[in-house]
mmCIF file of C-alpha atoms and ligand atoms in Angstrom:
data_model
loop_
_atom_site.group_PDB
_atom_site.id
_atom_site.type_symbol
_atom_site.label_atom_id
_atom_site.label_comp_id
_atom_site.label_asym_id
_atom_site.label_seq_id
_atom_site.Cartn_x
_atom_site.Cartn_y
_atom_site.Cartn_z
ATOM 1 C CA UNK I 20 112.961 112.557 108.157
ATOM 2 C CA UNK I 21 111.520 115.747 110.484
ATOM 3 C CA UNK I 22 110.497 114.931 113.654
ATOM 4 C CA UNK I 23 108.505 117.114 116.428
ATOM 5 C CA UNK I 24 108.362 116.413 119.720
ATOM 6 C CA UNK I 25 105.662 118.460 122.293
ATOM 7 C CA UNK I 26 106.229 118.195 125.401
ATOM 8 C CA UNK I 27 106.044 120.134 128.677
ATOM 9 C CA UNK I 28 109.597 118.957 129.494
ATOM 10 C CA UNK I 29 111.606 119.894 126.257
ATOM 11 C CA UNK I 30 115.130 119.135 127.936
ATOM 12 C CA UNK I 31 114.230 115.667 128.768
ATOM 13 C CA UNK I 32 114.523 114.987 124.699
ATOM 14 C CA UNK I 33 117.802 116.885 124.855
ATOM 15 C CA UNK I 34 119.552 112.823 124.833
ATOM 16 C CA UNK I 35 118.510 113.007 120.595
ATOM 17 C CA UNK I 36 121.267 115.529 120.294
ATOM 18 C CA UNK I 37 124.078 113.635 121.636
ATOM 19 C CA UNK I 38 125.959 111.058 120.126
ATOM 20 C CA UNK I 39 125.036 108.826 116.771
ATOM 21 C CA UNK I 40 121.514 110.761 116.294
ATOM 22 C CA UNK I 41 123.530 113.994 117.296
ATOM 23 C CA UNK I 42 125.608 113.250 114.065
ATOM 24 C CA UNK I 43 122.996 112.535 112.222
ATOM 25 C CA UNK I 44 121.178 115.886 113.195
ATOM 26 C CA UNK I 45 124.347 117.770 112.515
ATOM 27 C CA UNK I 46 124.769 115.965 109.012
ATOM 28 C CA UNK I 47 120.776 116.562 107.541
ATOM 29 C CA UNK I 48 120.225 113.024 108.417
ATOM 30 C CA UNK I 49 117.287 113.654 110.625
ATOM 31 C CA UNK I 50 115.601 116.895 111.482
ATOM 32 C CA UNK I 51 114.756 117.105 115.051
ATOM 33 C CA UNK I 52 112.038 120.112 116.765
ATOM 34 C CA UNK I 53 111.481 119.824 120.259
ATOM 35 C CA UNK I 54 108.288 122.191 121.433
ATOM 36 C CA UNK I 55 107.337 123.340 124.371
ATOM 37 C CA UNK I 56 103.406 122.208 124.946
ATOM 38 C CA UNK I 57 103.323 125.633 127.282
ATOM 39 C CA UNK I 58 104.091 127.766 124.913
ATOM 40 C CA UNK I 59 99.974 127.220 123.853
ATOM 41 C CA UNK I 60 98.775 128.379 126.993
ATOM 42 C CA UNK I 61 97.043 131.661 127.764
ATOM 43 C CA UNK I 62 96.752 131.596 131.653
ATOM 44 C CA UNK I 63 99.054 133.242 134.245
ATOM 45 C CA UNK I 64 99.770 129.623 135.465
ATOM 46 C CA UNK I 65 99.761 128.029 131.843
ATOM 47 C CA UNK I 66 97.524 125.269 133.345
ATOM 48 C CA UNK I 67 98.080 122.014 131.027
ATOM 49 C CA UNK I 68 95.653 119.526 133.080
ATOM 50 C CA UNK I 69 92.509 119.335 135.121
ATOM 51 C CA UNK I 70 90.751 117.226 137.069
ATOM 52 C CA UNK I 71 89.476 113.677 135.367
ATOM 53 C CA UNK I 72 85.417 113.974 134.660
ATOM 54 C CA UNK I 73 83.895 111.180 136.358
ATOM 55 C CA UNK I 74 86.295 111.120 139.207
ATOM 56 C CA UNK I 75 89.459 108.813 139.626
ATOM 57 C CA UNK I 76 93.397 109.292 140.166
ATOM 58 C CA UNK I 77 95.837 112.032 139.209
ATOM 59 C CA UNK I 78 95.036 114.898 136.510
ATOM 60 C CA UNK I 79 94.127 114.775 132.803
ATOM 61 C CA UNK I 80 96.064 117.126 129.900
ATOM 62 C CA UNK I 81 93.047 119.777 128.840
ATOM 63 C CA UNK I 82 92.087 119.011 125.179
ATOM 64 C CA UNK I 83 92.249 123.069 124.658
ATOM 65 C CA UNK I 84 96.252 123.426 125.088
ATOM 66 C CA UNK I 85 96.755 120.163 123.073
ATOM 67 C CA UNK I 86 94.296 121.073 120.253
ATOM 68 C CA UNK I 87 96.172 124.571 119.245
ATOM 69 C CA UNK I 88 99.684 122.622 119.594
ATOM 70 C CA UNK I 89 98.939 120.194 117.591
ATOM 71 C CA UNK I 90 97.062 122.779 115.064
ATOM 72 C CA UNK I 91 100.211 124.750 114.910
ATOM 73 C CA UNK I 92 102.738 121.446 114.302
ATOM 74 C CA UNK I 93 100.684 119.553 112.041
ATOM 75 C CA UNK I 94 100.291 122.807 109.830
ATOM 76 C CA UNK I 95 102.004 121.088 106.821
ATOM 77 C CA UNK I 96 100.085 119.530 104.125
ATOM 78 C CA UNK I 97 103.340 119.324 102.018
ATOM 79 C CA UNK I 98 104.721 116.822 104.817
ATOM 80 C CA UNK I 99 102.097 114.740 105.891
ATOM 81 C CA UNK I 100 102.822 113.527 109.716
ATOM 82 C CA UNK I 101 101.976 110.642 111.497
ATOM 83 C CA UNK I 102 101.030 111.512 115.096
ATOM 84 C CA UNK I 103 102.166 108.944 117.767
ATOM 85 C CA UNK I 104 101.030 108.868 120.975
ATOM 86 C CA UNK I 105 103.109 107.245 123.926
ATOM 87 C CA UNK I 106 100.318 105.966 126.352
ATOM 88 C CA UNK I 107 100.724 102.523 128.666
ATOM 89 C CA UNK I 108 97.325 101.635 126.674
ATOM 90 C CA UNK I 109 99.073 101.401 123.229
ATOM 91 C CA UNK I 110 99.563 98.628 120.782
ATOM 92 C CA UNK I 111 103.177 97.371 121.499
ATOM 93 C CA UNK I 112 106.282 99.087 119.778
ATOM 94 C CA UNK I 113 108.176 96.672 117.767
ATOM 95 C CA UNK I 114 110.781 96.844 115.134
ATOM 96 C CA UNK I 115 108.510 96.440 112.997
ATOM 97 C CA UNK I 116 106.672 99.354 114.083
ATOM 98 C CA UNK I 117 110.462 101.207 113.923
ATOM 99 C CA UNK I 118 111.150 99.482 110.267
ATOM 100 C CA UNK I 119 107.212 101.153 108.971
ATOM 101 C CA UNK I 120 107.621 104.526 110.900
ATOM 102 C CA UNK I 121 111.699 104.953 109.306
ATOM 103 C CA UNK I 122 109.619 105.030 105.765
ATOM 104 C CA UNK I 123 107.892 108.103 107.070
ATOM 105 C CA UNK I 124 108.974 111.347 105.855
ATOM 106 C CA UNK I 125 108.121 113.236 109.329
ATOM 107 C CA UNK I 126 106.441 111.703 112.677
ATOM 108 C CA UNK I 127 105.089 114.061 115.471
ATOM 109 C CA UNK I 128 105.336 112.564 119.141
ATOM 110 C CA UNK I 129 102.889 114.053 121.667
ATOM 111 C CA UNK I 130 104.394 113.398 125.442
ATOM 112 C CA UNK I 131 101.221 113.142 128.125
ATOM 113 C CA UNK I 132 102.067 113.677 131.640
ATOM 114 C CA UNK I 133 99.512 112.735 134.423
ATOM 115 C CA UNK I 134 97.139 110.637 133.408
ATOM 116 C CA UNK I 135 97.426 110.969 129.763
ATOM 117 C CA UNK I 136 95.587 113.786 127.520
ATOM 118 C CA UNK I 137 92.054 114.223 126.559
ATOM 119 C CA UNK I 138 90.980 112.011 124.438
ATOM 120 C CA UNK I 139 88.696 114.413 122.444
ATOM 121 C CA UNK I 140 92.547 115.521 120.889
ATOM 122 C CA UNK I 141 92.969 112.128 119.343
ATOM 123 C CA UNK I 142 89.664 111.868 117.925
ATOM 124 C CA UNK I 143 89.523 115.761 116.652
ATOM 125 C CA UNK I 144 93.261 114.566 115.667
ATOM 126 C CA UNK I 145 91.768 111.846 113.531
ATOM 127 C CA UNK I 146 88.396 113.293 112.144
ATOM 128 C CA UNK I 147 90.454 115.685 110.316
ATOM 129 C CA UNK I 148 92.233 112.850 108.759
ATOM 130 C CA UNK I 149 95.603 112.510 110.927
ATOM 131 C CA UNK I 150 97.289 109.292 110.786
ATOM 132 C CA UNK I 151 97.617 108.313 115.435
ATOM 133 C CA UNK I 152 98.991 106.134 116.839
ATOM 134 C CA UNK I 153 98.887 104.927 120.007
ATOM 135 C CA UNK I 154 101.989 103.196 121.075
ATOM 136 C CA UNK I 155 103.083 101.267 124.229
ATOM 137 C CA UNK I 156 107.115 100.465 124.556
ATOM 138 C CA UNK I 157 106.629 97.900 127.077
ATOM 139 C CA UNK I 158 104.448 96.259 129.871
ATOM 140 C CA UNK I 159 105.757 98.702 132.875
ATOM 141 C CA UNK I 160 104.431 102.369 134.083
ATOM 142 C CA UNK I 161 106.110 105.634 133.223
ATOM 143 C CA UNK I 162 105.764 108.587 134.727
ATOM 144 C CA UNK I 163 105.043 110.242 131.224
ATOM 145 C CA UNK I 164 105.415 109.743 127.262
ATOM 146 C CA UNK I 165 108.954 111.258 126.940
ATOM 147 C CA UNK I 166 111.529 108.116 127.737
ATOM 148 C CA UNK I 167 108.993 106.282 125.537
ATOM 149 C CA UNK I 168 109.891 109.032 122.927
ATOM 150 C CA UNK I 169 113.807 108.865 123.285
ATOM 151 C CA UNK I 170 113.318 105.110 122.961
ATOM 152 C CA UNK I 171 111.372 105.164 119.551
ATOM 153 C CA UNK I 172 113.388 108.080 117.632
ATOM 154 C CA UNK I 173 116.810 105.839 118.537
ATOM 155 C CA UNK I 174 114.467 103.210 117.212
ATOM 156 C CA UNK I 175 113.253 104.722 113.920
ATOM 157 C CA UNK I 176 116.600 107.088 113.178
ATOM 158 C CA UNK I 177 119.383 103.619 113.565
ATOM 159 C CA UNK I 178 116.982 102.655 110.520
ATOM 160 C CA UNK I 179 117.431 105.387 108.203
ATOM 161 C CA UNK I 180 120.141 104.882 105.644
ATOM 162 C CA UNK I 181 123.607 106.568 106.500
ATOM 163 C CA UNK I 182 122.306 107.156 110.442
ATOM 164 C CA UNK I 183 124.605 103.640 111.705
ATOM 165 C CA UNK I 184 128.592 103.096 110.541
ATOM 166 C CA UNK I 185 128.030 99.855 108.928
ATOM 167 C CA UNK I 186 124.000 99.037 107.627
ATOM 168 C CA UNK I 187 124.785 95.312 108.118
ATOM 169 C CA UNK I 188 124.175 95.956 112.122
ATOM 170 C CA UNK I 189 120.424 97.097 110.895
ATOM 171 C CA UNK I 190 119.596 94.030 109.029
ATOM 172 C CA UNK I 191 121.009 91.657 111.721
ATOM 173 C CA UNK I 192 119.507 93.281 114.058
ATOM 174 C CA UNK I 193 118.347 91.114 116.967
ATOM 175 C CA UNK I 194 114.677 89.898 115.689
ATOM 176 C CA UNK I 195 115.637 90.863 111.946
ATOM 177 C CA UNK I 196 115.606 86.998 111.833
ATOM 178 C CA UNK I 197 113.029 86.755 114.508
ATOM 179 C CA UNK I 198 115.710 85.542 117.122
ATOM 180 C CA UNK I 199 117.192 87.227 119.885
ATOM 181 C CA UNK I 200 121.218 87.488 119.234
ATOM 182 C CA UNK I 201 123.893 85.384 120.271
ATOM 183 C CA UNK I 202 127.028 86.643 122.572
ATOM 184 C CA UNK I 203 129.336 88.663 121.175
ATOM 185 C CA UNK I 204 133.387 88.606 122.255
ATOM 186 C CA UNK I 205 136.504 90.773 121.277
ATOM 187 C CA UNK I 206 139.998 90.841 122.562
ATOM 188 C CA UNK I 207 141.620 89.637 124.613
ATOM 189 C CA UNK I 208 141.295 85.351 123.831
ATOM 190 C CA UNK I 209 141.425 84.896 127.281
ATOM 191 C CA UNK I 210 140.126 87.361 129.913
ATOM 192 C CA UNK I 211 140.224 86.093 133.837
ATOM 193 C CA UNK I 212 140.709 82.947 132.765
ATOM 194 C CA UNK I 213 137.367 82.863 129.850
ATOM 195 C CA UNK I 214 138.332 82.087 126.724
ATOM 196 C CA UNK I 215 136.836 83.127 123.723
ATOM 197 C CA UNK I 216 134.894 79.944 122.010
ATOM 198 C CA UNK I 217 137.049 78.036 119.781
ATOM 199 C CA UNK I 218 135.397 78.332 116.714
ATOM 200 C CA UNK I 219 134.797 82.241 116.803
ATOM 201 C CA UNK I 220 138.978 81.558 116.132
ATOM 202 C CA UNK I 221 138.951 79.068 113.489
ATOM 203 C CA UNK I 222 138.492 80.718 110.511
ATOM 204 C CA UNK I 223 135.707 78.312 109.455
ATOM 205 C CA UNK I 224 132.980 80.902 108.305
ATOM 206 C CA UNK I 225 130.053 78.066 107.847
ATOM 207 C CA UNK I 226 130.892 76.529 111.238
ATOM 208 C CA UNK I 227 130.745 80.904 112.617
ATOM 209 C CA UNK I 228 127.625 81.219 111.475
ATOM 210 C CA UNK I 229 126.120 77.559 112.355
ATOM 211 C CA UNK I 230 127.288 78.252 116.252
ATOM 212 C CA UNK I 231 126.289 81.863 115.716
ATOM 213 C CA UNK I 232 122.548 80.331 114.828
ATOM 214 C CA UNK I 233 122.772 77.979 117.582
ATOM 215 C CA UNK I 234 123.341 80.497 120.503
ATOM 216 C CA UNK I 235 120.494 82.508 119.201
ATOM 217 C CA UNK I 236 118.142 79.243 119.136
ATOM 218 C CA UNK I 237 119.045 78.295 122.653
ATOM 219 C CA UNK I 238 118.639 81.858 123.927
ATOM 220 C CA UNK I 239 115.520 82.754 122.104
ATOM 221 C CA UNK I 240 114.119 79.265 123.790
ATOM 222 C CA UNK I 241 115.307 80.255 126.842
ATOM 223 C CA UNK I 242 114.766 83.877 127.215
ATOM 224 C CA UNK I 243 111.458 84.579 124.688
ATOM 225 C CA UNK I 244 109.707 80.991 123.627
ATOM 226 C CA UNK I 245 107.051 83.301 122.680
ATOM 227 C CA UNK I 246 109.605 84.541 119.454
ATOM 228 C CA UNK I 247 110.110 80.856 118.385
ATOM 229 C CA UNK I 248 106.248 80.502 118.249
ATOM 230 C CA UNK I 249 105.511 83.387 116.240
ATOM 231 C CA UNK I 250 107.901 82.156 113.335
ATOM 232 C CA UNK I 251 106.222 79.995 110.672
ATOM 233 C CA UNK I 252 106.883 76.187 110.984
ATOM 234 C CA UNK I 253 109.196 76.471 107.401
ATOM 235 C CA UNK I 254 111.390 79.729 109.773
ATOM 236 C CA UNK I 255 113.251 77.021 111.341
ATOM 237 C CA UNK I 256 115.357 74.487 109.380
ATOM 238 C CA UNK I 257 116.157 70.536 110.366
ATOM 239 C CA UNK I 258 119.820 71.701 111.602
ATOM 240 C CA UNK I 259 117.826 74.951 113.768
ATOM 241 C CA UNK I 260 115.581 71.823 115.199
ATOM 242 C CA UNK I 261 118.679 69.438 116.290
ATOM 243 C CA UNK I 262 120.060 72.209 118.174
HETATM 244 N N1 LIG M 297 104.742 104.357 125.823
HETATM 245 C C1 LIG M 297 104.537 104.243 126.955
HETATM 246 C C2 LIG M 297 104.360 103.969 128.337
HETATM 247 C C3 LIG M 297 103.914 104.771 129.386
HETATM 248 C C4 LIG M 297 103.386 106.156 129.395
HETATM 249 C C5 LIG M 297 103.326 106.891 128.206
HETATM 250 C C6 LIG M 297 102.767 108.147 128.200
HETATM 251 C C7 LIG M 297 102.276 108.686 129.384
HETATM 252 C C8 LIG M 297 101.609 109.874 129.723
HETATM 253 C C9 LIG M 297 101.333 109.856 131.072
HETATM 254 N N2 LIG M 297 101.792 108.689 131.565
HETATM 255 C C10 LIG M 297 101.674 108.286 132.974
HETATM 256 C C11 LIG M 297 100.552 107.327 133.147
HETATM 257 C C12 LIG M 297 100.683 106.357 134.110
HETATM 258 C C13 LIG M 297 99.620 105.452 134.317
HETATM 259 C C14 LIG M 297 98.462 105.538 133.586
HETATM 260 C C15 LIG M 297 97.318 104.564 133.791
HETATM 261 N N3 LIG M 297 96.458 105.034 134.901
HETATM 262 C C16 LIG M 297 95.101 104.541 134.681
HETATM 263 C C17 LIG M 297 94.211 104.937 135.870
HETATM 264 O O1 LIG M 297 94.770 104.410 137.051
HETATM 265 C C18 LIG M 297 96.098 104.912 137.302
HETATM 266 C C19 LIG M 297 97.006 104.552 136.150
HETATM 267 C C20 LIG M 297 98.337 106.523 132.620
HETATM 268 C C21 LIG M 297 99.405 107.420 132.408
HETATM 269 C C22 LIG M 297 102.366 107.947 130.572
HETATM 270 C C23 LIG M 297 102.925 106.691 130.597
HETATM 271 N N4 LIG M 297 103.965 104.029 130.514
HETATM 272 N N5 LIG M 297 104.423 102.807 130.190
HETATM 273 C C24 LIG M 297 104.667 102.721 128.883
HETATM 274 N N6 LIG M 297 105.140 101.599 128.222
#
């Protein structure tokens, strides 16, 4: 997978070269370009915003800049792109949304600062038959689209075959199964006096996984009932309901 990031902060997306999506990188995994949305300016102050038409808060990214970026990195009709656009008015980022986007073979991210970019780019963006999409990672404000970024390559890339150690940590991932996970121990047995639970111990795979199942019932219902109503009434078995 190729992915392009433009930005007007490039180093902030410096965290994708570190660590597992470093590796990745370094082994072909995952292609990674990082642009710098300045680098389309022609002014002496390489002005990226103006003022909002129609008045209100803060500054608006000028269609002009974005338009010949995106021109420039979109230029491949051998690798057709998606272009996603962090903005707090986005349809919500889900693993879902990571599980489609890790089928793509390249995504381009455009980072807004201010109050978000013209919205004359996404529509030119689209008219000329560009897959957007506008993507929110959570009910909270940012200061601009590149945290939302970091979040959604670690998102997308931990999908992609050979990216994690072991693939069994992708398909049980937490919702996977539309549950939130259990707890997790390791050594020592006892630590300040906690021990780990008994049956994490025994050897007893079936009773494992049955208290493994439990914990993530009782902390889905406690910590997102919202996940126990979205699964279909068959997603839950007689055992899940007597727990
Ligand atoms: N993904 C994601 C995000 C973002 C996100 C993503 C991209 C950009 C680009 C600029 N910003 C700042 C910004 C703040 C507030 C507003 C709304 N304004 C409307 C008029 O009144 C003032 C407020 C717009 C833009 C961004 C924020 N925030 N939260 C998420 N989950």
């Amino acid at each position: 997978m190729r992915i392009d990031v433009v930005t007007i902060f490039p180093s902030y997306l410096q965290p994708l070269r570190e660590a597992l999506l470093g590796r990745a990188i370094d082994r072909g995994l995952l292609e990674v370009a990082v642009h710098d949305l300045r680098d389309w300016t022609h002014d002496v102050h390489q002005a990226v915003d103006d003022s909002p038409y129609g008045g209100g808060p803060g500054m608006v990214m000028r269609p002009q800049v974005w338009g010949e970026a995106l021109d420039d990195v979109l230029a491949t009709p051998d690798l057709p792109a998606r272009l996603v656009v962090p903005t707090p008015a986005g349809r919500p980022f889900t693993q879902a949304t990571a599980h489609a986007w890790a089928a793509e073979e390249r995504l381009v991210f455009a980072c807004g600062r201010y109050e978000g970019i013209d919205e004359r780019v996404l529509l030119d963006a689209r008219a000329r038959g560009i897959t957007v999409d506008e993507v929110s990672i959570g009910d909270y404000v940012l200061v601009g689209g590149e945290v939302a970024v970091l979040v959604m390559v670690e998102a997308v890339a931990r999908l992609l075959p050979g990216v994690l150690g072991n693939p069994r940590s992708a398909a049980e991932d937490s919702f996977s199964d539309g549950l939130l996970e259990g707890p997790s121990y390791t050594r020592p047995e006892v630590w300040r006096e906690l021990a780990v639970p008994d049956v994490l111990r025994g050897g007893n795979h079936a009773a494992i996984a049955r208290w493994r199942r439990d914990r993530a019932l009782e902390r889905t219902r406690d910590r997102r009932p919202d996940l126990l109503d979205a699964l279909g009434p068959d997603a839950l078995d007689a055992a899940d309901r007597a727990a």
